[in-house]
Amino acid sequence: MSDKTYAPSAEMTANAHINPDNYASMYASSISDPDGFWREHGQRVDWIKPFTTVKNTSFAPGNVDIKWFEDGTLNVSANCIDRHLAERGGQTAIIWEPDSPDEPAQHITYAELHRRVCRFANVLEELGVRKGDRVVIYLPMIPEAAYAMLACARIGAIHSIVFAGFSPDALAARINGCDAKVVITADTAPRGGRKTALKSNADAALLHTKDTVKCLVVKRTGDQTTWINGRDFDYNEMVLEADDYCKPAEMNAEDPLFILYTSGSTGQPKGVVHTTGGYIVYASMTHEYTFDYKDGDIFWCTADVGWVTGHSYIVYGPLANGATTLMFEGVPTYPDASRFWQVCEKHKVNQFYTAPTALRALMGQGNEYVEKCDLSSLRILGTVGEPINPEAWTWYNDVVGGGRCPIVDTWWQTETGGHMMTPLPGAHATKPGAAMKPFFGVHPVVLDPQSGEEITGNDVEGVLAIKDSWPSQMRTVWGDHERFEKTYFADYKNYYFAGDGCRRDADGDYWITGRVDDVINVSGHRMGTAEVESALVAHAAVAEAAVVGYPHDIKGQGIYCYVTLMNDQEPSDELKKELRTWVRTEIGPIASPDLIQWAPGLPKTRSGKIMRRILRKIAENDYGALGDTSTLAEPQVVDDLIENRMNR
Ligand code: ATP
Ligand code: MG
């Protein structure tokens, strides 16, 4: 791990919302007096009926119960739209950048957004959707995806978004899982110059659901689709008839806002339930402070609305703050590897938020794609989703940010609703690969994995847990509260257990060391596989690497490395030898790889995360039962790895 520290510039500290002084005092009061702290910050959203109770939460075994602002009422869509109209009706709310750079971008003002969302809400009501009903959204990254989310919120329906890259089976499982009344989809979806037949996927999914489920179809391309009268409804036709106004429903703070499945990196995805009040308070606050968002800034989060990052930082957080948020339909490498940077230049993006998987892919393509674009508008860079290797961090910092832009490495989860640990641009130094400091109201602890005791002091390592509730914590697993308690509260009593390991370094800064399942024990030495991966990626020949443990007669566990080489590299035994020596010098002899397999590709979730549990099975030579593979992006990658496995 790198120990280099980058201090925030004096200018950043002077101008940012949060500086070292107010961070220290606000953080201290958020922990010592959560009631007082959130009573004050709960006012950042508009309440219909103000809350009197702030926090009523318990992590007690067998009785996990989480409620925030429980007697208050509000509406999220009114908070994201209506309350901005007087002051910023003419301001752009959403900039939409289509898949093809030849198609014009759209600028949707707050006034227009209001009209669109009201009409969409009226269409849903016309289809019989009522408060508390579930609506599945299976849409590409088009403005209608945001309208649909906000329309559900407006009438109190609970949305469950399914990423448009998912198969009919995965879609059917999610429709049935929440007993949805309506599925919203589009005809076909362009992405990276190719098209996905969304409506025909929905048709296939609907063969496995109740007959009563209705399908609302948004026109994206105008491509022909099959049509079942009475089941399929044409959004573009219905919306013409719909009224321009729809009254926002009065929702209790604890009414569910949405259900969203986790990425499925570690097993069967969990249907995470988020509620209304605490979620919107926390999403808007983290958006403003983590990215130091100021009026007039253009904010771009490259995630898909199918992931929690898209929920909190494309739609709900930014719009609650009256921001201008950019929504991108395409992929980073289409038409070529400079697309992200061209979009930044075109729309003068100020905050740019992406994932390590995209950065690693772009880094491998060479700097000229970045350098030909004018990135002078960028002020803050962000990353989320996986630990970021110091190599990729440094490239992001130097080449993309020109050394000017603080990088916020945000650690959080679908379950947490918003950022849990991240440096704040004007308040904290950054270190390549470190999540640094907890956000307000978050009380992280490092636990001994065996005893569950808190490890105090600095320069320590263990499992990461959270000691007390924060407003946007998930409330339950949809329809399965027992699974909720078992997954997050059973291993370490009275804590929320995140499933990740962490280190608190000598300065008291936090580093996520990867998932607890990914910690290996080699001859009695525990180490996170992320460290070995980072060492491998730091070698010039390596584009990407994934490391897992496998049973080893002498060492207990051996180190098995899957390595993807840079385009211009040839695999050879010489190179394997070189990589072994390299890791030994970078980390030490204890981390020396036992087996190295060349991997043309790595198995990833559809959100781009490496699925190490599958790699572990292959390394263990136990590839018959790979578990839930429904979230796997490219199944054929796995066949190749099995065929060429090293441990047989
Ligand atoms: P599942 O829970 O179904 O296995 P998942 O954990 O990948 O899938 P998400 O909620 O999308 O589902 O991801 C959260 C996880 O991503 C975290 O628990 C952590 O392991 C990882 N993560 C997210 N951000 C960071 C970060 N900045 N640094 C390190 N790891 C991160
Ligand atoms: Mg998880």
XYZ file of C-alpha atoms and ligand atoms in Angstrom:
680
model
C 0.000 0.000 0.000
C 1.190 3.451 -0.782
C 1.842 5.808 2.094
C 1.999 8.941 0.021
C -0.229 11.720 1.344
C -1.743 14.555 -0.669
C -2.865 17.510 1.430
C -5.817 19.607 0.203
C -4.768 22.917 -1.314
C -5.155 26.059 0.784
C -7.642 27.323 -1.792
C -9.767 24.178 -1.513
C -9.774 24.375 2.263
C -10.681 28.057 2.234
C -13.632 27.619 -0.134
C -15.048 24.190 0.620
C -18.248 23.629 2.597
C -16.317 21.449 4.997
C -12.837 22.307 6.281
C -10.751 20.642 8.993
C -12.304 22.763 11.735
C -15.979 22.352 11.037
C -15.435 18.689 10.142
C -13.988 18.054 13.599
C -16.747 19.808 15.499
C -19.600 18.513 13.343
C -18.270 14.965 13.413
C -17.856 15.033 17.180
C -21.406 16.244 17.741
C -22.822 13.758 15.193
C -21.426 10.928 17.319
C -21.959 12.311 20.820
C -25.423 13.727 20.127
C -26.961 12.070 17.057
C -30.407 13.301 18.046
C -29.367 16.939 18.136
C -27.198 16.649 15.050
C -29.844 15.055 12.843
C -32.638 17.204 14.260
C -30.717 20.123 12.763
C -29.608 18.486 9.505
C -32.980 16.807 8.975
C -34.156 20.326 8.107
C -32.232 20.278 4.841
C -35.328 18.742 3.241
C -38.905 20.050 3.279
C -41.343 18.251 5.535
C -45.095 18.303 5.115
C -45.527 17.494 8.792
C -42.314 18.147 10.741
C -40.855 15.261 12.726
C -40.594 15.429 16.491
C -38.745 12.137 17.064
C -35.333 11.852 15.423
C -33.760 8.465 16.012
C -35.320 5.247 17.212
C -32.977 2.428 16.330
C -31.869 -0.883 17.759
C -29.194 -3.354 16.630
C -30.113 -5.738 19.471
C -29.996 -9.429 18.518
C -33.423 -10.673 17.464
C -34.843 -7.166 17.603
C -33.177 -5.115 14.887
C -35.424 -2.160 14.225
C -34.436 1.072 12.516
C -36.570 4.207 12.365
C -35.589 7.791 11.661
C -37.805 10.892 11.789
C -40.663 8.433 12.246
C -43.529 10.863 12.859
C -42.602 13.238 10.021
C -44.211 13.244 6.577
C -42.766 14.408 3.262
C -42.559 13.648 -0.424
C -39.242 12.935 -2.136
C -40.336 14.070 -5.589
C -41.528 17.408 -4.179
C -38.145 17.751 -2.487
C -36.306 16.981 -5.705
C -38.437 19.191 -7.941
C -41.282 21.364 -6.629
C -39.351 23.167 -3.949
C -36.782 24.378 -6.500
C -39.301 25.772 -8.992
C -39.604 29.308 -7.664
C -35.878 29.902 -7.594
C -34.547 27.683 -10.371
C -37.395 26.597 -12.630
C -35.339 27.621 -15.668
C -32.114 25.960 -14.518
C -31.057 22.677 -16.097
C -31.814 19.775 -13.787
C -30.680 16.947 -16.061
C -28.224 16.991 -18.936
C -28.729 13.883 -20.992
C -25.848 12.669 -23.151
C -26.911 9.895 -25.554
C -24.935 6.807 -26.538
C -23.884 8.257 -29.860
C -22.019 11.581 -29.839
C -23.822 12.395 -33.093
C -27.191 12.518 -31.403
C -27.847 15.867 -29.686
C -27.699 16.123 -25.900
C -30.812 17.243 -24.011
C -31.072 19.839 -21.272
C -34.106 19.351 -19.045
C -34.962 22.271 -16.778
C -36.541 21.917 -13.356
C -39.810 23.292 -14.748
C -39.749 20.720 -17.545
C -38.814 17.965 -15.109
C -41.830 18.889 -13.005
C -44.161 18.594 -15.964
C -42.634 15.315 -17.148
C -42.707 13.671 -13.738
C -46.288 14.788 -13.052
C -47.415 13.387 -16.367
C -45.546 10.148 -15.809
C -47.134 9.852 -12.364
C -50.571 10.342 -13.888
C -49.862 7.597 -16.429
C -48.942 5.235 -13.593
C -52.126 6.113 -11.746
C -54.091 5.466 -14.883
C -52.555 1.981 -14.963
C -53.883 1.432 -11.467
C -50.686 2.018 -9.507
C -51.408 3.205 -5.949
C -49.457 4.145 -2.855
C -47.412 1.158 -1.629
C -47.620 -0.754 -4.946
C -44.374 -1.967 -6.497
C -43.163 -0.902 -9.929
C -40.190 -2.516 -11.666
C -38.158 -0.180 -13.870
C -36.162 -1.885 -16.626
C -34.992 1.082 -18.657
C -31.799 2.265 -20.305
C -30.099 5.470 -19.185
C -32.651 7.844 -20.684
C -34.348 10.771 -18.924
C -37.521 8.680 -18.626
C -35.671 6.475 -16.117
C -35.351 9.462 -13.788
C -38.934 10.557 -14.527
C -40.154 7.052 -13.695
C -38.310 6.970 -10.366
C -39.587 10.384 -9.358
C -43.099 9.584 -10.579
C -43.185 6.535 -8.312
C -41.937 8.643 -5.419
C -44.581 11.244 -6.212
C -47.509 8.855 -5.822
C -45.901 6.721 -3.118
C -45.257 3.648 -5.255
C -42.099 1.666 -4.450
C -39.713 1.289 -7.364
C -37.306 -1.555 -7.947
C -34.872 -0.850 -10.759
C -33.373 -3.728 -12.692
C -30.241 -2.833 -14.667
C -31.031 -2.999 -18.387
C -28.146 -5.446 -18.926
C -29.891 -8.145 -16.909
C -31.411 -11.212 -18.546
C -35.127 -12.104 -18.702
C -34.627 -14.629 -15.876
C -33.087 -12.088 -13.534
C -35.857 -9.624 -14.444
C -38.608 -12.178 -13.799
C -37.097 -13.065 -10.418
C -37.130 -9.411 -9.394
C -40.681 -8.802 -10.674
C -41.908 -11.813 -8.707
C -39.724 -11.017 -5.713
C -41.638 -7.823 -4.991
C -44.933 -8.781 -6.645
C -44.802 -5.786 -8.990
C -47.938 -4.437 -10.614
C -46.216 -2.766 -13.556
C -42.924 -3.142 -15.417
C -41.623 -0.100 -17.253
C -39.331 -0.809 -20.187
C -38.271 0.600 -23.564
C -38.377 -0.798 -27.094
C -34.642 -1.207 -27.629
C -31.647 0.343 -25.910
C -28.509 1.576 -27.692
C -25.312 1.130 -25.691
C -21.798 1.226 -27.036
C -23.149 1.247 -30.598
C -25.062 -2.001 -30.086
C -28.710 -2.464 -29.199
C -30.351 -4.502 -26.469
C -33.876 -5.724 -27.151
C -35.335 -4.646 -23.830
C -38.995 -5.114 -24.693
C -38.418 -8.633 -25.959
C -36.453 -9.416 -22.775
C -39.437 -8.115 -20.812
C -41.757 -10.279 -22.939
C -39.663 -13.333 -22.063
C -39.648 -12.391 -18.376
C -43.408 -11.833 -18.310
C -43.970 -15.462 -19.347
C -42.837 -16.332 -15.821
C -44.857 -13.823 -13.827
C -48.509 -13.323 -12.902
C -50.779 -12.543 -15.873
C -51.906 -9.325 -14.238
C -48.507 -7.585 -14.526
C -48.764 -4.664 -16.953
C -45.960 -3.528 -19.219
C -45.475 0.169 -19.958
C -43.244 0.714 -22.980
C -41.235 3.884 -23.559
C -40.118 4.612 -27.101
C -36.338 5.032 -27.312
C -35.453 3.976 -30.853
C -38.824 3.359 -32.481
C -37.800 -0.222 -33.284
C -40.609 -2.707 -33.822
C -41.658 -4.820 -30.861
C -44.288 -7.463 -30.326
C -47.412 -6.206 -28.621
C -50.018 -7.863 -26.422
C -53.159 -5.774 -26.190
C -54.436 -5.372 -22.659
C -51.010 -6.106 -21.177
C -48.738 -3.690 -23.039
C -49.241 0.063 -22.844
C -47.660 2.755 -24.989
C -46.130 5.393 -22.731
C -45.671 7.959 -25.477
C -49.340 7.762 -26.405
C -50.660 7.790 -22.834
C -48.484 10.691 -21.773
C -50.048 12.925 -24.426
C -53.375 12.581 -22.644
C -51.958 12.933 -19.144
C -52.482 15.992 -16.988
C -49.566 18.371 -16.308
C -50.031 18.263 -12.570
C -50.068 15.499 -10.020
C -50.262 16.223 -6.315
C -47.367 14.707 -4.359
C -48.548 12.067 -1.896
C -47.923 12.678 1.783
C -45.546 9.887 2.797
C -44.421 8.860 6.223
C -40.652 9.118 6.737
C -40.537 5.341 7.155
C -42.609 4.433 4.085
C -40.429 2.493 1.607
C -39.048 4.578 -1.258
C -37.378 1.784 -3.192
C -36.165 -1.793 -3.263
C -32.822 -2.477 -4.882
C -30.832 -5.670 -5.209
C -27.139 -5.735 -4.265
C -24.618 -6.467 -7.004
C -24.351 -10.204 -6.287
C -20.561 -10.238 -5.895
C -20.627 -12.570 -2.907
C -23.759 -14.649 -3.469
C -27.447 -14.369 -4.131
C -28.386 -10.673 -4.366
C -30.308 -9.195 -1.436
C -33.447 -7.052 -1.951
C -32.439 -3.983 0.031
C -35.267 -1.737 1.283
C -34.712 2.005 1.708
C -37.279 4.352 3.178
C -38.170 7.975 2.573
C -37.013 10.538 5.148
C -33.634 9.318 6.345
C -32.599 8.303 2.847
C -33.223 11.677 1.228
C -31.620 13.629 4.072
C -28.478 11.529 3.892
C -28.275 11.252 0.080
C -28.514 15.021 -0.322
C -26.079 15.791 2.479
C -23.397 13.380 1.234
C -23.819 14.664 -2.311
C -23.254 18.243 -1.232
C -20.342 17.669 1.132
C -18.445 14.761 -0.403
C -18.322 16.421 -3.802
C -18.272 19.943 -2.403
C -21.189 20.681 -4.700
C -21.924 24.372 -5.205
C -24.686 26.148 -7.078
C -23.959 26.213 -10.787
C -21.687 23.163 -10.790
C -22.195 20.400 -13.345
C -22.110 17.037 -11.608
C -21.502 13.758 -13.416
C -21.797 10.320 -11.887
C -21.131 7.688 -14.569
C -22.994 4.866 -12.805
C -26.203 3.355 -14.136
C -29.473 4.090 -12.336
C -29.695 0.300 -11.949
C -27.150 0.530 -9.099
C -27.433 2.354 -5.814
C -24.791 4.829 -6.952
C -27.165 5.930 -9.698
C -30.062 6.206 -7.260
C -28.241 8.360 -4.727
C -25.839 10.329 -6.923
C -27.481 10.697 -10.323
C -31.053 11.237 -9.210
C -31.992 11.698 -5.558
C -28.971 13.415 -3.976
C -28.243 15.931 -6.756
C -31.875 16.798 -7.490
C -32.693 17.237 -3.799
C -29.881 19.810 -3.830
C -31.186 21.638 -6.912
C -28.091 20.556 -8.820
C -27.439 19.965 -12.508
C -26.818 16.253 -12.936
C -25.509 14.575 -16.068
C -26.951 11.285 -17.229
C -24.958 9.291 -19.782
C -26.467 6.531 -21.885
C -23.240 5.119 -23.277
C -20.014 3.398 -22.272
C -16.500 4.805 -21.652
C -14.986 3.215 -24.755
C -17.492 4.131 -27.442
C -16.842 5.416 -30.067
C -13.370 5.326 -28.525
C -11.542 5.489 -25.206
C -11.785 9.267 -24.959
C -15.581 9.412 -24.657
C -15.670 10.125 -20.901
C -13.195 12.946 -21.329
C -14.984 14.348 -24.362
C -18.237 14.460 -22.388
C -16.424 16.233 -19.534
C -15.119 18.811 -21.994
C -18.420 19.215 -23.857
C -20.529 19.834 -20.748
C -17.826 21.463 -18.611
C -18.171 18.915 -15.853
C -16.969 20.023 -12.407
C -17.347 16.821 -10.387
C -16.705 13.456 -12.003
C -17.542 10.202 -10.190
C -16.726 6.767 -11.606
C -15.567 3.221 -10.730
C -12.098 1.627 -10.589
C -13.086 -0.901 -13.258
C -13.586 1.919 -15.784
C -10.368 3.637 -14.739
C -8.319 0.438 -15.102
C -9.773 -0.162 -18.541
C -9.052 3.394 -19.688
C -5.590 3.498 -18.146
C -4.622 0.515 -20.297
C -5.490 2.446 -23.472
C -2.869 5.136 -23.066
C -2.813 8.769 -21.963
C -3.359 10.356 -25.360
C -7.117 9.737 -25.088
C -7.230 11.902 -21.989
C -4.679 14.472 -22.976
C -6.418 15.525 -26.172
C -9.415 16.788 -24.150
C -9.735 20.007 -22.182
C -10.414 18.884 -18.611
C -9.820 22.235 -16.962
C -13.409 22.398 -15.639
C -12.842 19.366 -13.370
C -12.529 20.201 -9.686
C -13.289 16.987 -7.780
C -12.848 13.344 -8.834
C -14.562 10.414 -7.165
C -14.401 6.638 -7.162
C -16.655 3.871 -5.822
C -17.369 0.166 -6.058
C -14.142 -1.661 -5.315
C -10.846 -0.902 -3.651
C -8.900 1.271 -6.086
C -5.346 0.140 -6.732
C -2.786 2.867 -5.983
C -1.628 2.542 -9.594
C -5.055 3.474 -10.933
C -5.499 6.164 -8.258
C -2.251 7.831 -9.238
C -3.148 7.749 -12.907
C -6.554 9.296 -12.105
C -4.896 11.968 -10.009
C -2.062 12.866 -12.377
C -3.426 12.278 -15.851
C -7.159 12.992 -15.458
C -7.014 15.491 -12.608
C -3.735 17.106 -13.639
C -2.727 16.919 -9.979
C -5.309 19.625 -9.137
C -8.387 17.651 -8.164
C -8.834 15.878 -4.834
C -9.992 12.265 -5.239
C -12.825 11.187 -2.995
C -12.560 7.408 -2.591
C -16.047 6.712 -1.266
C -16.624 3.472 0.600
C -20.283 2.514 0.914
C -22.795 -0.144 -0.089
C -26.273 -0.632 -1.503
C -27.205 -1.275 2.114
C -25.865 2.032 3.409
C -27.760 4.277 0.969
C -24.981 6.886 0.896
C -21.264 7.422 1.515
C -19.957 5.988 4.778
C -16.266 6.779 4.559
C -14.552 9.203 2.243
C -12.133 12.064 2.390
C -13.926 15.423 2.119
C -12.152 17.643 -0.421
C -11.417 20.658 1.774
C -11.083 18.842 5.074
C -8.895 15.813 4.581
C -5.694 14.742 2.943
C -5.963 11.851 0.507
C -3.830 8.720 0.183
C -3.907 6.492 -2.907
C -6.346 3.698 -2.073
C -7.644 4.960 1.292
C -11.245 5.807 2.212
C -9.731 7.954 4.983
C -12.488 9.265 7.307
C -16.066 8.520 8.327
C -18.866 10.790 7.147
C -20.965 12.629 9.735
C -22.947 10.275 11.914
C -20.960 7.186 10.934
C -19.152 5.433 13.756
C -16.800 2.814 12.276
C -15.004 0.273 14.431
C -12.366 -2.328 13.677
C -13.244 -5.695 15.204
C -11.153 -8.737 15.900
C -12.600 -11.259 13.421
C -12.547 -14.114 15.944
C -13.487 -12.553 19.257
C -15.599 -9.712 17.875
C -13.883 -7.348 20.328
C -13.219 -3.776 19.246
C -9.581 -3.166 18.418
C -8.665 0.294 19.615
C -5.709 2.465 18.729
C -4.080 3.027 15.377
C -2.067 0.875 13.005
C -4.541 -1.991 13.404
C -6.447 -4.285 11.075
C -9.608 -6.392 11.309
C -13.193 -6.471 10.127
C -15.128 -3.277 9.614
C -18.347 -2.754 11.533
C -20.543 0.242 12.315
C -21.521 0.884 15.874
C -24.732 2.844 15.509
C -27.397 3.604 12.921
C -27.279 6.445 10.362
C -30.335 7.861 8.573
C -30.036 6.061 5.223
C -29.334 2.614 6.596
C -31.352 -0.138 4.893
C -34.360 -1.117 6.980
C -34.861 -4.727 5.960
C -34.513 -7.279 3.176
C -37.776 -7.133 1.235
C -40.069 -9.796 2.661
C -37.327 -11.407 4.751
C -36.426 -9.546 7.923
C -34.759 -12.673 9.263
C -32.264 -12.677 6.405
C -31.578 -9.012 7.173
C -30.725 -9.790 10.774
C -28.732 -12.888 9.873
C -26.668 -11.215 7.159
C -25.733 -8.005 8.920
C -26.225 -8.391 12.663
C -25.599 -12.030 13.611
C -21.815 -12.381 13.303
C -20.977 -9.468 15.581
C -23.699 -8.674 18.096
C -24.921 -5.080 18.360
C -22.979 -3.924 15.298
C -23.824 -3.530 11.643
C -21.319 -5.830 9.923
C -20.477 -4.687 6.428
C -18.659 -7.798 5.189
C -15.487 -5.835 4.407
C -12.122 -5.832 6.105
C -10.255 -2.679 6.997
C -7.105 -1.185 8.381
C -6.774 1.945 10.482
C -3.302 3.235 9.783
C -0.892 5.026 12.073
C -2.601 8.373 11.314
C -6.044 6.981 12.151
C -7.111 6.853 8.477
C -9.210 3.981 7.138
C -8.317 1.636 4.280
C -10.766 -0.934 2.957
C -8.790 -4.130 2.487
C -11.492 -5.960 0.512
C -14.198 -8.385 1.487
C -13.709 -10.463 4.570
C -14.158 -13.583 2.421
C -11.153 -12.449 0.424
C -8.703 -12.475 3.309
C -6.244 -15.344 2.986
C -4.017 -17.000 5.520
C -0.635 -18.039 4.176
C 1.537 -19.907 6.666
C -0.207 -18.103 9.497
C 0.033 -14.650 7.900
C -3.296 -13.008 7.159
C -3.418 -10.772 4.144
C -5.999 -9.107 1.969
C -5.924 -10.275 -1.622
C -6.310 -6.646 -2.731
C -2.740 -5.973 -1.716
C -1.333 -8.694 -3.964
C -3.578 -7.525 -6.786
C -2.329 -3.976 -6.457
C 1.261 -5.171 -6.614
C 0.539 -7.144 -9.793
C -1.295 -4.258 -11.455
C 1.665 -2.010 -10.689
C 3.765 -4.101 -13.117
C 3.866 -2.553 -16.579
C 2.779 -5.753 -18.358
C -0.359 -6.257 -16.256
C -3.731 -4.699 -17.054
C -5.821 -6.360 -14.359
C -5.407 -9.059 -11.710
C -7.541 -11.031 -9.295
C -6.083 -13.023 -6.431
C -7.695 -15.764 -4.328
C -6.573 -18.403 -1.858
C -6.688 -22.178 -2.452
C -5.937 -25.108 -0.157
C -2.180 -25.692 0.073
C -0.654 -28.706 1.873
C 2.167 -26.844 3.535
C 1.080 -23.215 3.802
C -2.576 -23.816 4.645
C -3.546 -21.492 1.817
C -1.647 -20.769 -1.343
C -1.876 -17.645 -3.508
C -3.595 -18.124 -6.854
C -3.400 -15.197 -9.296
C -5.462 -14.590 -12.397
C -3.642 -12.076 -14.562
C -4.868 -10.152 -17.596
C -1.995 -8.735 -19.619
C -1.837 -5.435 -21.464
C -2.852 -5.691 -25.122
C 0.724 -5.600 -26.386
C 2.078 -8.321 -24.041
C 2.700 -11.993 -24.799
C 2.212 -14.545 -22.012
C 5.344 -16.579 -21.227
C 6.900 -18.581 -18.411
C 9.602 -15.931 -18.247
C 6.973 -13.322 -17.493
C 5.429 -15.496 -14.782
C 8.829 -15.738 -13.136
C 9.257 -12.006 -13.409
C 5.858 -11.362 -11.819
C 6.693 -13.649 -8.881
C 9.926 -11.777 -8.255
C 8.073 -8.495 -8.642
C 5.468 -9.324 -5.982
C 8.186 -10.613 -3.636
C 10.001 -7.301 -3.886
C 6.831 -5.183 -3.695
C 5.298 -6.903 -0.658
C 7.638 -9.597 0.616
C 8.355 -13.309 0.134
C 5.220 -14.260 2.066
C 3.057 -12.857 -0.753
C 4.854 -14.751 -3.512
C 2.265 -16.143 -5.963
C 2.042 -19.943 -6.038
C 0.006 -20.260 -9.199
C -0.458 -17.729 -11.968
C -3.074 -18.240 -14.650
C -3.285 -16.012 -17.718
C -6.832 -14.712 -17.926
C -8.008 -13.128 -21.174
C -10.954 -11.841 -19.121
C -12.152 -11.903 -15.514
C -15.658 -12.811 -14.346
C -17.413 -9.603 -13.335
C -20.804 -8.550 -12.105
C -22.790 -6.409 -14.452
C -21.674 -3.417 -12.431
C -18.079 -4.316 -13.257
C -16.858 -5.892 -10.025
C -14.605 -8.921 -10.039
C -16.500 -11.975 -8.724
C -13.789 -13.573 -6.629
C -16.095 -16.252 -5.262
C -16.177 -17.838 -8.729
C -12.416 -17.526 -9.073
C -12.037 -19.140 -5.650
C -14.096 -22.138 -6.767
C -11.982 -22.573 -9.900
C -8.773 -22.238 -7.883
C -10.052 -24.879 -5.490
C -10.723 -27.136 -8.491
C -14.355 -27.231 -7.367
C -16.012 -25.560 -10.309
C -19.104 -27.777 -10.426
C -21.113 -25.585 -8.068
C -20.422 -21.942 -8.820
C -23.454 -20.634 -6.913
C -25.653 -17.812 -8.179
C -24.259 -16.687 -11.528
C -27.277 -14.644 -12.608
C -25.416 -11.361 -12.097
C -22.408 -12.437 -14.169
C -21.751 -10.142 -17.135
C -19.999 -12.545 -19.532
C -20.506 -16.216 -18.647
C -18.130 -17.475 -21.377
C -15.175 -15.933 -19.534
C -15.712 -18.535 -16.821
C -15.574 -21.482 -19.234
C -12.197 -20.368 -20.484
C -10.831 -20.038 -16.965
C -12.093 -23.484 -15.979
C -10.537 -25.043 -19.060
C -7.134 -23.543 -18.355
C -7.166 -23.875 -14.556
C -3.820 -24.420 -12.873
C -4.816 -26.518 -9.882
C -6.022 -29.965 -10.953
P -23.302 -8.487 -2.843
O -23.569 -7.772 -1.567
O -24.534 -8.979 -3.517
O -22.226 -9.504 -2.732
P -21.799 -6.126 -3.605
O -21.314 -6.149 -2.185
O -20.783 -5.993 -4.692
O -22.698 -7.402 -3.897
P -22.690 -3.386 -3.642
O -23.597 -2.889 -2.598
O -22.848 -2.871 -5.036
O -22.860 -4.947 -3.742
O -21.187 -3.071 -3.256
C -20.739 -2.742 -1.967
C -19.325 -3.292 -1.779
O -18.421 -2.747 -2.745
C -18.701 -2.945 -0.448
O -19.117 -3.803 0.580
C -17.214 -3.080 -0.764
O -16.793 -4.426 -0.729
C -17.118 -2.575 -2.182
N -16.757 -1.138 -2.231
C -17.556 -0.110 -2.561
N -16.890 1.054 -2.558
C -15.624 0.779 -2.202
C -14.438 1.574 -2.007
N -14.420 2.882 -2.208
N -13.315 0.927 -1.617
C -13.315 -0.399 -1.418
N -14.381 -1.191 -1.598
C -15.530 -0.619 -1.987
Mg -22.324 -6.578 -0.450
